[in-house]
Coordinates of C-alpha atoms in Angstrom, one line a residue:
Chain B
M1 CA 141.7 88.1 61.5
Q2 CA 143.2 85.8 64.1
F3 CA 141.4 83.0 62.3
A4 CA 143.3 83.8 59.1
V5 CA 146.6 84.0 60.9
N6 CA 146.0 80.6 62.5
I7 CA 145.3 79.1 59.1
L8 CA 148.4 80.8 57.6
V9 CA 150.7 79.5 60.3
L10 CA 149.3 75.9 60.2
A11 CA 149.4 76.0 56.4
S12 CA 153.1 77.0 56.4
I13 CA 153.9 74.2 58.8
Y14 CA 152.2 71.7 56.5
A15 CA 153.6 73.2 53.3
L16 CA 157.1 73.2 54.6
I17 CA 156.8 69.5 55.6
A18 CA 154.8 68.5 52.5
S19 CA 157.6 69.9 50.3
G20 CA 159.8 67.0 51.6
Y21 CA 157.2 64.4 50.6
V22 CA 156.8 66.0 47.1
L23 CA 160.6 66.3 46.5
I24 CA 161.3 62.6 47.1
Y25 CA 158.2 61.4 45.4
R26 CA 158.7 63.6 42.3
V27 CA 162.3 62.6 41.8
S28 CA 162.3 58.9 42.8
R29 CA 158.6 57.8 43.1
V30 CA 159.1 56.7 46.6
L31 CA 156.6 57.7 49.3
N32 CA 158.6 58.5 52.4
L33 CA 156.5 57.6 55.4
A34 CA 159.5 58.3 57.6
H35 CA 159.4 62.0 56.9
G36 CA 157.8 62.8 60.2
E37 CA 160.5 60.9 62.0
L38 CA 163.3 62.5 60.0
M39 CA 161.9 65.9 60.7
M40 CA 161.7 65.1 64.4
F41 CA 165.3 63.8 64.2
G42 CA 166.4 67.1 62.8
A43 CA 164.7 68.9 65.7
Y44 CA 166.4 66.7 68.2
L45 CA 169.8 67.3 66.6
L46 CA 169.1 71.0 67.4
V47 CA 168.5 70.0 71.0
T48 CA 171.9 68.5 71.2
T49 CA 173.8 71.2 69.3
A50 CA 172.0 73.8 71.4
A51 CA 173.1 72.1 74.6
G52 CA 176.7 72.1 73.3
L53 CA 176.8 75.6 71.8
S54 CA 174.4 77.6 73.9
S55 CA 176.6 80.6 73.6
S56 CA 176.3 80.9 69.8
P57 CA 172.8 79.9 68.9
V58 CA 173.1 80.7 65.2
V59 CA 176.1 78.3 64.9
A60 CA 174.1 75.6 66.7
I61 CA 171.2 76.0 64.3
L62 CA 173.4 76.0 61.2
L63 CA 175.3 72.9 62.5
A64 CA 172.0 71.0 63.1
L65 CA 170.8 72.0 59.7
A66 CA 174.0 70.8 58.1
M67 CA 173.8 67.5 60.0
S68 CA 170.2 66.9 58.9
L69 CA 171.2 67.5 55.3
M70 CA 173.8 64.8 55.8
V71 CA 171.4 62.4 57.5
G72 CA 169.1 62.6 54.5
G73 CA 172.0 61.8 52.1
L74 CA 173.2 59.0 54.3
V75 CA 169.7 57.4 54.5
Y76 CA 169.7 57.2 50.8
L77 CA 173.2 56.1 50.5
F78 CA 173.0 53.2 53.0
L79 CA 169.3 52.2 52.8
M80 CA 167.1 53.6 50.1
R81 CA 169.7 53.0 47.4
R82 CA 169.2 49.3 47.8
M83 CA 165.5 49.7 47.2
T84 CA 165.7 51.6 43.9
G85 CA 163.8 49.6 41.2
E86 CA 162.1 47.4 43.8
M87 CA 158.3 47.2 44.2
A88 CA 156.7 50.4 45.3
L89 CA 155.4 48.6 48.4
A90 CA 158.8 47.4 49.5
A91 CA 160.3 50.9 49.3
V92 CA 157.4 52.3 51.3
L93 CA 157.7 49.6 53.9
T94 CA 161.4 50.3 54.2
T95 CA 160.7 53.9 55.0
V96 CA 158.1 52.7 57.6
A97 CA 160.8 50.5 59.1
L98 CA 163.3 53.4 59.0
G99 CA 160.7 55.5 60.9
I100 CA 160.4 52.9 63.7
L101 CA 164.2 52.7 63.9
L102 CA 164.5 56.5 64.2
R103 CA 161.8 56.7 66.8
G104 CA 163.7 54.0 68.9
L105 CA 167.0 55.9 68.5
I106 CA 165.4 59.2 69.5
L107 CA 163.9 57.6 72.6
M108 CA 167.2 56.0 73.4
F109 CA 169.3 59.1 73.1
W110 CA 167.0 61.9 74.1
S111 CA 164.4 60.2 76.3
A112 CA 160.7 60.8 76.0
S113 CA 160.4 63.9 78.1
P114 CA 159.6 67.2 76.3
Q115 CA 162.5 69.3 75.3
H116 CA 162.7 73.1 75.0
P117 CA 165.7 74.1 72.8
R118 CA 164.6 77.7 72.9
D119 CA 165.2 78.0 76.6
T120 CA 168.6 76.3 76.1
L121 CA 169.5 78.9 73.5
G122 CA 168.2 81.7 75.8
W123 CA 165.8 83.1 73.3
E124 CA 162.5 84.8 73.9
N125 CA 159.4 84.1 71.9
P126 CA 157.5 87.5 72.1
V127 CA 154.0 87.8 70.7
L128 CA 153.8 90.2 67.8
M129 CA 150.6 92.2 67.2
L130 CA 149.3 92.3 63.7
P131 CA 146.7 94.8 62.2
G132 CA 143.2 93.6 62.9
D133 CA 144.0 92.6 66.5
A134 CA 145.6 89.3 65.6
R135 CA 148.6 87.8 67.4
I136 CA 151.4 85.7 66.2
S137 CA 154.4 84.5 68.1
L138 CA 157.8 85.4 66.7
F139 CA 158.8 81.9 65.8
A140 CA 155.5 81.2 64.1
A141 CA 156.1 84.4 62.0
L142 CA 159.6 83.0 61.2
L143 CA 158.0 79.8 60.2
V144 CA 155.8 81.5 57.7
A145 CA 158.8 83.5 56.4
S146 CA 161.0 80.5 56.0
T147 CA 158.2 78.5 54.2
I148 CA 158.1 81.3 51.6
L149 CA 161.9 81.3 51.4
V150 CA 162.1 77.6 51.1
Y151 CA 159.5 77.4 48.4
A152 CA 161.0 80.3 46.5
G153 CA 164.4 78.6 46.8
L154 CA 163.1 75.2 45.7
F155 CA 161.3 76.7 42.7
A156 CA 164.4 78.6 41.6
F157 CA 166.6 75.6 42.2
L158 CA 164.4 73.2 40.2
R159 CA 163.8 75.7 37.4
F160 CA 167.2 77.3 36.9
S161 CA 170.1 75.3 38.4
R162 CA 171.8 72.4 36.7
W163 CA 171.1 70.0 39.5
G164 CA 167.5 71.1 39.6
M165 CA 167.1 70.3 36.0
R166 CA 168.7 66.9 36.5
M167 CA 166.3 66.2 39.3
R168 CA 163.3 67.1 37.1
A169 CA 164.7 64.9 34.3
A170 CA 165.2 62.0 36.6
G171 CA 161.6 62.4 37.8
Q172 CA 160.2 62.5 34.3
N173 CA 162.0 59.5 32.8
P174 CA 164.7 57.9 34.8
L175 CA 165.9 55.6 32.0
L176 CA 166.4 58.4 29.5
A177 CA 167.9 60.6 32.2
A178 CA 170.4 57.9 33.0
Q179 CA 171.3 57.5 29.3
R180 CA 172.0 61.2 29.0
G181 CA 174.7 60.7 31.7
I182 CA 172.8 61.9 34.7
N183 CA 173.9 60.1 37.8
L184 CA 170.6 58.9 39.2
H185 CA 172.0 57.8 42.6
A186 CA 173.5 61.3 43.1
V187 CA 170.2 63.0 42.1
F188 CA 168.1 60.7 44.4
A189 CA 170.6 61.2 47.3
L190 CA 170.3 65.0 46.8
A191 CA 166.5 64.7 46.8
W192 CA 166.6 62.8 50.1
A193 CA 169.1 65.3 51.6
L194 CA 167.0 68.3 50.5
S195 CA 163.8 66.8 51.8
T196 CA 165.3 66.0 55.2
F197 CA 166.7 69.5 55.2
T198 CA 163.4 71.2 54.7
G199 CA 161.7 68.8 57.1
A200 CA 164.3 69.6 59.7
I201 CA 163.7 73.4 59.2
A202 CA 160.1 72.8 60.0
G203 CA 160.9 70.5 62.9
M204 CA 163.3 73.0 64.4
L205 CA 161.0 76.0 64.1
I206 CA 158.1 74.1 65.7
A207 CA 160.4 72.9 68.5
L208 CA 161.7 76.5 69.0
D209 CA 158.1 77.8 69.0
S210 CA 156.4 75.3 71.2
G211 CA 158.8 72.6 72.5
L212 CA 159.5 69.2 71.3
D213 CA 158.3 65.6 72.1
S214 CA 157.5 62.5 70.2
T215 CA 154.0 63.8 69.2
M216 CA 155.7 65.7 66.4
V217 CA 155.5 62.6 64.3
M218 CA 151.7 63.2 64.1
I219 CA 152.3 66.6 62.6
G220 CA 154.5 65.0 60.0
L221 CA 151.8 62.5 59.1
K222 CA 149.1 65.1 58.9
A223 CA 151.2 67.1 56.4
F224 CA 151.0 64.1 54.1
P225 CA 147.4 64.7 53.1
A226 CA 148.5 68.2 52.1
A227 CA 151.0 66.8 49.7
L228 CA 148.5 64.3 48.2
V229 CA 145.6 66.7 48.0
G230 CA 147.8 69.1 45.9
G231 CA 149.2 66.2 43.8
L232 CA 152.1 64.2 45.0
D233 CA 154.4 65.4 42.2
S234 CA 153.7 69.1 42.3
L235 CA 155.3 71.6 44.6
L236 CA 152.7 74.3 43.8
G237 CA 150.1 71.6 44.6
A238 CA 151.7 71.0 48.0
L239 CA 151.4 74.7 48.8
I240 CA 147.7 74.9 47.8
G241 CA 147.0 71.5 49.5
A242 CA 148.5 72.7 52.7
L243 CA 146.3 75.8 52.6
I244 CA 143.2 73.6 52.1
I245 CA 144.1 71.1 54.8
A246 CA 145.0 73.9 57.3
A247 CA 141.8 75.8 56.5
A248 CA 139.7 72.7 57.0
E249 CA 141.5 71.9 60.3
V250 CA 141.4 75.3 61.8
G251 CA 137.7 75.8 60.7
V252 CA 136.7 72.5 62.2
I253 CA 138.5 73.3 65.5
K254 CA 136.8 76.7 65.7
Y255 CA 133.3 75.8 64.6
V256 CA 132.7 72.0 65.1
D257 CA 134.8 70.0 67.5
P258 CA 138.5 70.4 68.5
L259 CA 138.8 66.6 68.8
L260 CA 138.3 66.4 65.1
A261 CA 141.7 68.1 64.5
D262 CA 143.7 64.9 64.1
V263 CA 141.3 63.2 61.8
I264 CA 140.1 66.0 59.4
P265 CA 143.2 66.0 57.2
F266 CA 142.7 62.3 56.5
A267 CA 139.0 62.8 55.9
V268 CA 139.9 65.5 53.3
L269 CA 142.4 63.0 51.9
V270 CA 139.8 60.3 51.5
V271 CA 137.4 62.7 49.8
M272 CA 140.1 63.8 47.4
L273 CA 141.1 60.2 46.7
V274 CA 137.5 59.4 45.7
I275 CA 137.0 62.5 43.5
R276 CA 140.4 63.1 42.0
P277 CA 143.0 60.7 43.2
W278 CA 146.0 62.3 41.4
G279 CA 145.4 65.6 43.3
L280 CA 144.7 69.1 42.3
F281 CA 147.9 69.8 40.4
G282 CA 149.3 66.3 39.9
T283 CA 149.6 64.5 36.6
R284 CA 147.1 61.9 35.9
E285 CA 149.6 59.3 34.7
E286 CA 150.9 59.0 38.2
L287 CA 148.1 56.6 39.0
D288 CA 149.3 54.0 36.5
R289 CA 152.9 54.2 37.5
V290 CA 152.6 52.7 40.9
Chain O
M1 CA 146.9 23.4 38.7
S2 CA 145.5 24.6 42.0
K3 CA 148.1 23.1 44.2
P4 CA 151.9 23.0 44.0
L5 CA 153.4 19.5 43.6
P6 CA 153.9 17.5 46.7
N7 CA 157.0 18.3 48.7
A8 CA 158.2 14.8 49.2
S9 CA 160.1 13.2 46.4
G10 CA 158.7 9.9 45.1
H11 CA 155.1 10.8 45.8
F12 CA 152.7 11.2 42.8
R13 CA 149.0 12.0 42.6
R14 CA 147.3 9.0 40.9
S15 CA 143.6 9.9 41.0
H16 CA 141.4 12.8 40.9
A17 CA 140.6 12.5 44.6
D18 CA 144.3 12.8 45.3
E19 CA 144.3 16.3 44.0
F20 CA 141.7 17.3 46.6
R21 CA 143.5 15.9 49.7
L22 CA 144.7 18.4 52.2
I23 CA 147.3 16.1 53.7
E24 CA 148.9 14.1 51.1
T25 CA 151.6 11.8 52.5
G26 CA 151.9 9.6 55.5
F27 CA 154.9 11.6 56.6
S28 CA 153.0 14.9 56.8
R29 CA 150.1 13.1 58.5
T30 CA 152.5 11.9 61.2
M31 CA 154.0 15.3 61.5
L32 CA 150.6 17.0 61.9
A33 CA 149.6 14.5 64.5
L34 CA 152.8 15.1 66.5
F35 CA 152.3 18.8 66.1
I36 CA 148.8 18.6 67.5
I37 CA 149.9 16.5 70.4
A38 CA 152.6 19.0 71.1
L39 CA 150.1 21.9 71.0
V40 CA 147.7 20.1 73.3
S41 CA 150.3 19.1 75.9
F42 CA 152.1 22.5 75.8
P43 CA 149.9 24.3 78.4
F44 CA 150.3 21.4 80.8
L45 CA 154.1 21.3 80.5
F46 CA 155.0 25.0 80.7
S47 CA 154.2 27.9 83.1
S48 CA 151.3 30.2 82.5
F49 CA 153.7 32.9 81.2
Y50 CA 154.6 30.8 78.2
V51 CA 151.0 29.6 77.7
D52 CA 149.9 33.3 77.6
L53 CA 152.6 34.0 75.0
A54 CA 151.4 31.2 72.9
A55 CA 147.8 32.5 73.1
Q56 CA 149.1 35.9 71.9
V57 CA 150.8 34.1 69.0
F58 CA 147.5 32.4 68.0
L59 CA 145.6 35.7 68.2
A60 CA 148.3 37.5 66.1
S61 CA 148.3 34.7 63.5
I62 CA 144.5 35.2 62.9
G63 CA 145.3 38.9 62.0
A64 CA 148.4 38.0 60.1
L65 CA 146.6 35.3 58.0
S66 CA 143.8 37.7 57.1
L67 CA 146.3 40.5 56.1
M68 CA 148.2 37.9 54.1
L69 CA 145.1 37.0 52.2
L70 CA 144.5 40.6 51.3
T71 CA 148.1 41.9 50.7
G72 CA 150.2 38.8 50.1
I73 CA 147.7 36.9 47.9
A74 CA 145.3 39.4 46.4
G75 CA 147.9 42.1 46.2
Q76 CA 145.8 44.9 47.8
I77 CA 148.1 46.9 50.1
S78 CA 146.4 47.8 53.3
L79 CA 147.8 50.1 56.0
G80 CA 144.5 50.1 57.9
H81 CA 144.7 46.8 59.7
A82 CA 144.7 48.3 63.2
G83 CA 141.6 50.2 62.3
L84 CA 139.8 46.9 61.4
I85 CA 141.0 45.2 64.6
A86 CA 139.7 48.2 66.5
A87 CA 136.4 48.0 64.7
G88 CA 136.0 44.4 65.7
A89 CA 137.1 45.0 69.3
F90 CA 134.7 48.0 69.7
T91 CA 131.8 46.1 68.1
A92 CA 132.2 43.4 70.7
G93 CA 132.8 45.9 73.5
I94 CA 129.8 48.1 72.6
L95 CA 127.4 45.2 72.1
F96 CA 128.5 43.7 75.4
K97 CA 128.4 47.0 77.4
E98 CA 125.2 48.6 75.9
F99 CA 123.1 45.5 75.2
A100 CA 124.8 42.8 77.4
L101 CA 124.8 40.4 74.4
P102 CA 126.6 37.0 74.8
F103 CA 129.7 35.9 73.0
W104 CA 127.8 34.0 70.4
V105 CA 126.2 37.2 69.2
T106 CA 129.0 39.6 69.4
I107 CA 131.5 37.5 67.4
P108 CA 129.3 37.1 64.3
A109 CA 128.3 40.8 64.7
A110 CA 131.9 41.7 64.7
A111 CA 132.4 39.7 61.5
L112 CA 129.4 41.5 59.9
V113 CA 130.7 44.9 60.9
G114 CA 134.1 43.9 59.6
A115 CA 132.6 42.9 56.3
G116 CA 130.8 46.2 56.1
I117 CA 134.0 48.2 56.8
G118 CA 135.8 45.9 54.4
V119 CA 133.5 47.2 51.6
L120 CA 134.3 50.7 52.7
F121 CA 138.0 50.1 52.7
G122 CA 137.8 48.2 49.4
L123 CA 135.9 50.8 47.5
P124 CA 138.9 53.0 46.8
S125 CA 140.7 49.9 45.5
L126 CA 138.5 49.9 42.5
R127 CA 140.0 53.2 41.4
L128 CA 143.4 53.2 43.1
R129 CA 146.4 50.9 43.0
G130 CA 149.5 50.3 45.0
L131 CA 150.7 53.4 46.9
Y132 CA 147.4 55.3 46.6
L133 CA 145.4 52.4 47.9
A134 CA 147.8 52.1 50.9
V135 CA 147.3 55.8 51.6
S136 CA 143.5 55.5 51.5
T137 CA 143.5 52.6 53.9
L138 CA 145.8 54.6 56.2
A139 CA 143.4 57.5 56.1
L140 CA 140.5 55.2 56.9
H141 CA 142.5 53.9 59.9
F142 CA 142.6 57.3 61.4
I143 CA 138.9 57.8 60.8
V144 CA 137.9 54.5 62.5
V145 CA 140.2 55.2 65.4
F146 CA 138.7 58.7 65.8
L147 CA 135.2 57.2 65.9
G148 CA 136.2 54.7 68.6
G149 CA 137.8 57.5 70.7
E150 CA 134.7 59.6 70.2
Y151 CA 132.5 56.8 71.4
E152 CA 134.7 56.4 74.5
T153 CA 134.6 60.1 75.5
R154 CA 130.9 60.6 74.7
R155 CA 129.8 57.6 76.7
G156 CA 132.2 58.4 79.5
F157 CA 134.4 55.3 79.1
S158 CA 137.5 57.5 78.6
T159 CA 139.7 54.9 80.3
G160 CA 138.3 52.0 78.2
I161 CA 135.4 49.5 78.2
L162 CA 135.6 46.5 80.5
I163 CA 134.3 43.2 79.2
D164 CA 133.5 40.1 81.2
P165 CA 135.0 36.8 80.2
P166 CA 132.9 35.0 77.6
V167 CA 130.9 31.8 78.4
V168 CA 131.4 29.0 75.8
F169 CA 129.3 25.9 76.2
G170 CA 128.5 26.9 79.7
Y171 CA 132.1 27.2 80.6
E172 CA 133.6 30.6 81.5
V173 CA 136.8 31.2 79.5
Y174 CA 138.9 32.9 82.1
S175 CA 142.1 31.0 82.8
T176 CA 145.2 31.3 80.6
R177 CA 144.8 27.7 79.7
A178 CA 141.2 28.1 78.6
W179 CA 142.2 31.1 76.5
Y180 CA 145.1 29.1 75.0
F181 CA 142.7 26.4 73.7
T182 CA 140.0 28.9 72.5
L183 CA 142.4 30.9 70.5
A184 CA 144.2 27.8 69.2
V185 CA 140.9 26.6 67.8
A186 CA 140.1 30.0 66.4
A187 CA 143.5 30.2 64.7
A188 CA 143.1 26.6 63.3
V189 CA 139.7 27.4 61.9
T190 CA 141.1 30.6 60.3
L191 CA 144.0 28.7 58.8
W192 CA 141.6 26.0 57.5
I193 CA 139.4 28.7 55.9
C194 CA 142.4 30.3 54.3
I195 CA 143.9 27.1 52.9
N196 CA 140.6 26.2 51.3
L197 CA 140.0 29.7 50.0
M198 CA 143.5 29.5 48.4
R199 CA 142.7 26.3 46.5
S200 CA 139.2 27.4 45.4
R201 CA 138.0 29.7 42.6
S202 CA 138.3 32.9 44.7
G203 CA 141.9 32.1 45.7
R204 CA 142.9 31.6 42.1
A205 CA 141.1 34.8 41.1
W206 CA 143.0 36.8 43.8
K207 CA 146.3 35.4 42.7
S208 CA 145.7 36.3 39.1
I209 CA 144.6 39.8 40.1
H210 CA 147.8 40.2 42.0
A211 CA 149.9 39.0 39.1
N212 CA 148.2 41.2 36.4
E213 CA 144.9 43.0 36.7
T214 CA 144.4 43.5 33.0
V215 CA 145.1 39.9 32.1
A216 CA 142.8 38.8 34.9
E217 CA 140.0 40.9 33.5
A218 CA 140.7 39.6 30.0
I219 CA 140.4 35.9 31.0
G220 CA 137.0 36.6 32.5
I221 CA 137.6 37.2 36.2
G222 CA 135.3 39.9 37.7
V223 CA 138.1 42.0 39.1
T224 CA 135.8 44.4 40.9
R225 CA 133.9 41.6 42.6
Y226 CA 137.0 39.7 43.7
K227 CA 138.8 42.7 44.9
L228 CA 135.8 43.7 47.1
L229 CA 135.5 40.0 48.2
A230 CA 139.1 40.0 49.3
F231 CA 138.6 43.1 51.4
V232 CA 135.3 41.7 52.8
V233 CA 136.8 38.3 53.7
S234 CA 140.0 39.7 55.1
S235 CA 138.2 42.4 57.1
S236 CA 135.7 40.2 58.7
M237 CA 138.3 37.8 59.8
T238 CA 140.4 40.7 61.2
A239 CA 137.3 42.1 63.0
V240 CA 136.8 38.6 64.6
A241 CA 140.4 38.7 65.7
G242 CA 139.7 42.1 67.2
A243 CA 136.6 40.9 69.1
L244 CA 138.6 38.0 70.4
F245 CA 141.3 40.4 71.5
A246 CA 138.8 42.4 73.4
Y247 CA 137.5 39.4 75.3
Y248 CA 141.0 38.1 75.8
R249 CA 142.2 41.4 77.4
G250 CA 138.8 41.9 79.1
F251 CA 139.2 45.5 78.2
V252 CA 139.0 47.7 75.1
S253 CA 140.7 51.1 74.8
I254 CA 141.5 53.0 71.6
E255 CA 145.1 53.5 72.6
A256 CA 145.8 49.9 71.8
F257 CA 145.1 50.4 68.1
S258 CA 147.8 52.8 67.1
L259 CA 149.5 52.9 63.7
Y260 CA 152.3 50.8 65.3
L261 CA 149.9 47.9 65.5
T262 CA 149.3 48.1 61.8
I263 CA 153.1 48.2 61.3
Q264 CA 153.5 45.2 63.4
Y265 CA 151.0 43.2 61.3
V266 CA 152.6 44.4 58.1
A267 CA 156.0 43.4 59.6
M268 CA 154.6 39.9 60.3
I269 CA 153.7 39.3 56.6
I270 CA 157.0 40.8 55.4
I271 CA 159.2 38.9 57.9
G272 CA 157.2 35.8 57.4
G273 CA 157.3 36.0 53.6
M274 CA 154.8 37.5 51.2
G275 CA 152.2 35.3 49.5
S276 CA 152.5 32.3 51.8
L277 CA 150.1 31.3 54.6
L278 CA 152.9 29.5 56.4
G279 CA 154.8 32.8 56.2
A280 CA 152.0 34.6 58.0
L281 CA 152.2 32.1 60.8
L282 CA 155.9 32.2 61.1
G283 CA 155.8 36.0 61.0
A284 CA 153.2 36.1 63.7
V285 CA 155.4 33.9 65.9
F286 CA 158.4 36.0 65.2
V287 CA 156.9 39.4 65.8
T288 CA 155.0 38.4 68.9
L289 CA 158.0 36.9 70.5
F290 CA 160.5 39.5 69.4
P291 CA 160.1 42.0 72.2
Y292 CA 160.4 39.2 74.8
I293 CA 163.6 37.9 73.1
I294 CA 165.0 41.5 73.0
E295 CA 164.2 41.9 76.7
A296 CA 165.9 38.7 77.6
L297 CA 169.0 39.6 75.5
V298 CA 169.2 43.0 77.1
S299 CA 168.9 41.6 80.6
V300 CA 171.9 39.3 79.8
L301 CA 174.0 42.2 78.7
P302 CA 176.4 43.7 81.3
G303 CA 174.9 46.8 83.1
A304 CA 171.4 45.5 82.5
D305 CA 169.8 47.6 85.2
R306 CA 171.2 50.7 83.7
L307 CA 169.5 49.9 80.4
A308 CA 166.2 48.9 82.0
G309 CA 164.6 52.3 81.4
S310 CA 165.3 52.2 77.7
V311 CA 164.3 48.7 76.9
F312 CA 161.2 50.0 75.2
A313 CA 163.2 52.3 73.0
F314 CA 165.7 49.6 72.3
N315 CA 162.8 47.4 71.3
Y316 CA 161.6 49.9 68.8
A317 CA 165.1 50.4 67.3
A318 CA 165.8 46.6 67.0
F319 CA 162.4 46.0 65.4
G320 CA 163.1 48.7 62.8
I321 CA 166.5 47.2 62.1
V322 CA 165.1 43.6 61.8
M323 CA 162.4 44.8 59.4
I324 CA 165.0 46.7 57.3
L325 CA 167.3 43.6 57.2
F326 CA 164.5 41.4 56.0
L327 CA 163.3 43.9 53.3
V328 CA 166.8 44.4 52.0
F329 CA 168.5 41.0 52.4
E330 CA 165.6 38.4 52.5
P331 CA 162.6 39.7 50.7
Q332 CA 161.2 36.1 50.7
G333 CA 161.1 36.2 54.5
L334 CA 161.3 33.4 56.9
V335 CA 159.5 31.2 54.5
G336 CA 162.2 31.7 51.9
I337 CA 164.8 30.5 54.4
W338 CA 162.6 27.5 55.3
R339 CA 162.1 26.6 51.6
R340 CA 165.9 26.7 51.0
I341 CA 166.5 24.4 53.9
R342 CA 163.7 22.0 52.9
D343 CA 164.8 21.9 49.3
Y344 CA 168.3 21.1 50.4
F345 CA 167.0 17.9 52.1
V346 CA 164.3 17.0 49.5
L347 CA 166.8 17.3 46.7
W348 CA 169.7 15.7 48.4
P349 CA 172.2 14.5 47.1
F350 CA 171.5 16.9 44.2
R351 CA 171.9 20.6 44.6
F352 CA 169.6 22.0 42.0
K353 CA 166.0 21.4 40.9
A354 CA 165.4 19.8 37.5
M355 CA 164.3 22.2 34.8
G356 CA 160.5 22.8 34.7
G357 CA 160.0 21.3 38.1
R358 CA 158.3 22.8 41.1
K359 CA 158.7 26.5 41.3

């Protein structure tokens, strides 16, 4: 039972992060390799707002979330906007460079020592008992819940709202979308903002659950195979992919060798790339687009 | 035509043999001679700190040249460069530590291992393009690094493998000056191989695959073969660079081969200028010297001692900014800037090239 809970928690971490990769890729065909750093940046924003507003924790969290939403939009506005229509490689490398820049800024402003925003906010992290003698910490449970919420929200947003429809249209055929009067730059900026926002939720919850330092980038990178295994342009795929990756990782840690934990997502990724490069739920045409 | 037209105005190729010459004009011959004299006298004129820096530049340029061959020329994006360097370094380290083999065996062995891993890295390229290929090489990077780390812990070298300085022609390469010359020769040989590959059949095949795979296949180029060949050649050169790195440091540890190393090499070919061997060299110089320049700049700033702790972070941020600036404002890289300056002088007093002239 504990085994299943571990998989569930890890899968929701990966799914929450992977949704960011999928959102940006689906809308603008850019692979955002700075996602791990953006998510860490969101978590560090919480460290700052928590220090400033320790008396009202909810306000601190909301403020940090609003700021990360803004950071995502600004990244598009000032940087990625210039890369629209460029070679796929140039755009990817720009995100890599952005990641390095963010890492440097984080080290400069917050130093490399581990941070514990939960202590600053004065919250406990009690262990909840589940049926079947499994344990889960409060914030891990919150993480699972918010993953479900975020995915439900994203599905509804993309399916029913006007802007969601515009995003889908821009992803399917940017030229036609633009000719129908959809403001592509606004749509892309929204995708970046939303992706940073969901990433920041993941980053903050992980930081609240178990503290925060620069190794969080690795979690962000390991969530990428989840997005790709499911299919880079499918949200449902990201969910399934996250489950597969998390099951493989937790299984390997339990039965084979804990040292394999950092490499198994990438091994699954390689296998997937050899068998079915477009992912479980992705569209096959994706391969020819890049 | 395999070669671009000569750079100097007023020089024409008159015979078939002229087409094959590496150095075409008397001016470039003089410049090359002067450059070689400068390189040879450098370690005798400057302190060992600068000589060591130059040696690092030579080492970096081997890696940058081989990545340029793969990504800039053949168009196969690789984010697994650090993994290949690690493979070369570990081959040298393991062969030295476990079997006490000499330099003359470990370096070719590293090249062989590199070629083997190159096939492995290249296999996904037969099905994948662009982004997906980059991702598969990234995944392989993590796997290679994991294997290296596993070896270290299993054999109890968790702090790293120590390697004795190599013996070349009965002479122990230990001093900074000796390393300077060894690495300079290695870099020169790599450059020479690359130049000749570029003007041979395989170089032309790679360029055409880069330009358009379908067309390349249609005009009779074995795309599969040449793609794999690009990976094999590039990877074995990279692995040799890794082995040299291991000897140069006298120490191999998996921590040195992080994703950041890959990013540095990718930055070299972007900042230098995609698709140009000169660009790879310029990029290697720039990226290797960059942290030292930043450090020097920071120490000049007021309140330097206050910043001392965050020089590392500052370095990161500045590196990111420089990479972004090049990607956004000068996609041609340093070599683009150099070409503009050169064209200005070659064309003087005119400002524009004649139609249909050199690209």
